[in-house]
Short mmCIF file of C-alpha atoms in Angstrom, two decimals:
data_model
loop_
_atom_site.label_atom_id
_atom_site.label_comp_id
_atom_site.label_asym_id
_atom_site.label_seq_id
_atom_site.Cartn_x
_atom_site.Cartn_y
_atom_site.Cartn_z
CA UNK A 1424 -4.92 -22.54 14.49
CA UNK A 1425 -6.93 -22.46 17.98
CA UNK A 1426 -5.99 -19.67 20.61
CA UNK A 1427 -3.84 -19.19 22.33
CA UNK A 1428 -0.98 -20.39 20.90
CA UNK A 1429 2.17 -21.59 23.01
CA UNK A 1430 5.01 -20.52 20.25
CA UNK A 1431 5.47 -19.86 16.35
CA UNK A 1432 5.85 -23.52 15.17
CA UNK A 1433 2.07 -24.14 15.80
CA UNK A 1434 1.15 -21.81 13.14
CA UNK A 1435 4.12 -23.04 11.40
CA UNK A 1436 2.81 -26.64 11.48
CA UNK A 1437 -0.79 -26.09 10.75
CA UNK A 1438 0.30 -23.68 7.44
CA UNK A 1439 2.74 -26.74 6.62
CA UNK A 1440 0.18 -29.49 6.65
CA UNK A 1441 -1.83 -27.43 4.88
CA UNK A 1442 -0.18 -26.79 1.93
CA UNK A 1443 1.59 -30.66 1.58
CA UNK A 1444 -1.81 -31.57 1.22
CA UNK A 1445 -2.57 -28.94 -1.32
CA UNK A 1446 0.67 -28.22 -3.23
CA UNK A 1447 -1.78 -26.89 -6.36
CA UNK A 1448 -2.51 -24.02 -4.29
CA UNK A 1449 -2.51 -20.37 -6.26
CA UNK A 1450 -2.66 -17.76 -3.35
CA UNK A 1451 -1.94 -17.89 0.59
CA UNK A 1452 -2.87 -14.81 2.59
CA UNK A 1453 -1.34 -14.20 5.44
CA UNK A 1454 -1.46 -11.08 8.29
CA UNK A 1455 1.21 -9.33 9.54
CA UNK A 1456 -0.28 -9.11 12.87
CA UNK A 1457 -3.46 -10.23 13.74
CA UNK A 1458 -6.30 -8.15 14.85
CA UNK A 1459 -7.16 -10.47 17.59
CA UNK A 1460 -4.74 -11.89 19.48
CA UNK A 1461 -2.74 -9.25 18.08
CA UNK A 1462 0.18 -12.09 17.33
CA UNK A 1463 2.80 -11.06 15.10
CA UNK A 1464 2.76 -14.05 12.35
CA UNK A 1465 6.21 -15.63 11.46
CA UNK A 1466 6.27 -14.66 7.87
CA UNK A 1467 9.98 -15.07 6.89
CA UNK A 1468 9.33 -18.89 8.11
CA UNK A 1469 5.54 -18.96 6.66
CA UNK A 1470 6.99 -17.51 3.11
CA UNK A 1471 9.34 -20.37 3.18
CA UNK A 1472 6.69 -23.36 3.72
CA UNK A 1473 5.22 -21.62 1.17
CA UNK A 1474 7.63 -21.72 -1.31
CA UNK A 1475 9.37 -25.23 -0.74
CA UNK A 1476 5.93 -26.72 -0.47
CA UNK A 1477 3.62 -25.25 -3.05
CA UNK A 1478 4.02 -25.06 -7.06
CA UNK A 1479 4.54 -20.91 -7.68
CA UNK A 1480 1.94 -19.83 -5.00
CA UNK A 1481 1.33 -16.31 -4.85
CA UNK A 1482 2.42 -14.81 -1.25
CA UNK A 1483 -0.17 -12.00 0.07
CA UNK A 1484 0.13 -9.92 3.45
CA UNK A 1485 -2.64 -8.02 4.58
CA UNK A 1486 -0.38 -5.56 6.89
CA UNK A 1487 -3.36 -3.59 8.36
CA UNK A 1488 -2.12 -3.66 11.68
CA UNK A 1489 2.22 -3.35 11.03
CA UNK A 1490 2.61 0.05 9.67
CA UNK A 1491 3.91 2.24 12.49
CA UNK A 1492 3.76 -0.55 15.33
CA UNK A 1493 6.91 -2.45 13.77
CA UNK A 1494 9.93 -2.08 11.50
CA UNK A 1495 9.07 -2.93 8.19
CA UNK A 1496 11.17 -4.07 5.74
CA UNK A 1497 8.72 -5.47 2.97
CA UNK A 1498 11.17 -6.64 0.02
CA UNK A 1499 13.18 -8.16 2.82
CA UNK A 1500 10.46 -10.53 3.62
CA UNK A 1501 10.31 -12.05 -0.23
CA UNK A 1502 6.41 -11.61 -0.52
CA UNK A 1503 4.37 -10.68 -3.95
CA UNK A 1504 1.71 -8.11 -2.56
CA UNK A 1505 2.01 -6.48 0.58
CA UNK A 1506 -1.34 -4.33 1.47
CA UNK A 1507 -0.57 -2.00 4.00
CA UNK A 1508 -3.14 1.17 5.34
CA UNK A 1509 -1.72 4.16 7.29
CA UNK A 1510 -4.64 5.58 9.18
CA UNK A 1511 -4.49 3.27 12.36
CA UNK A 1512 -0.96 3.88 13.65
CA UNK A 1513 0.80 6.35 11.71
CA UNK A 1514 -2.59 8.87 11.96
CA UNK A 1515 -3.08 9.43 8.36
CA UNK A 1516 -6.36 10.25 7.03
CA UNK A 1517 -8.20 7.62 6.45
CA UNK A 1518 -8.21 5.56 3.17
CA UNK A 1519 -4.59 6.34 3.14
CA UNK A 1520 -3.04 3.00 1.74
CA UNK A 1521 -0.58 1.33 -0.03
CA UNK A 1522 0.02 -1.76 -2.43
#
């Protein structure tokens, strides 16, 4: 994906075409929100390409940058690991971090 991006179904697309072509994959990672251009990613529609278009891949989320800047709801958004550190936002010491 090149930035900037006009709207969610770019990353959407490129994610898509992706995986068609490589349904065999074991393990997409995706961020919550990214570092730079600090986007929040579509997950909820990401997790689905995922799962209609892949055999069984394994959903990660590195959430570095979500804890204490948005509402989280992590079983909500059907994902297998969700890595998520609480120094940045919500001013725990650092190394403070969760699985």
């Amino acid at each position: 994906v090149t930035y900037p991006i006009a709207d969610d179904t770019q990353i959407i697309g490129a994610v898509t075409e992706v995986l068609k072509g490589h349904p065999d994959v074991k393990l997409c990672v995706f961020s919550h929100i990214s570092s730079l251009p600090a986007i929040v990613e579509p997950l909820t529609s990401l997790v689905q390409q995922v799962r209609s278009n892949t055999n069984d891949a394994l959903i990660l989320v590195d959430g570095a940058h979500a804890p204490g800047q948005i509402d989280l709801n992590i079983p909500s958004l059907d994902v297998d690991f969700y890595l998520g550190n609480c120094h940045k936002w919500l001013y725990a010491p650092k190394g403070t971090a969760f699985l």
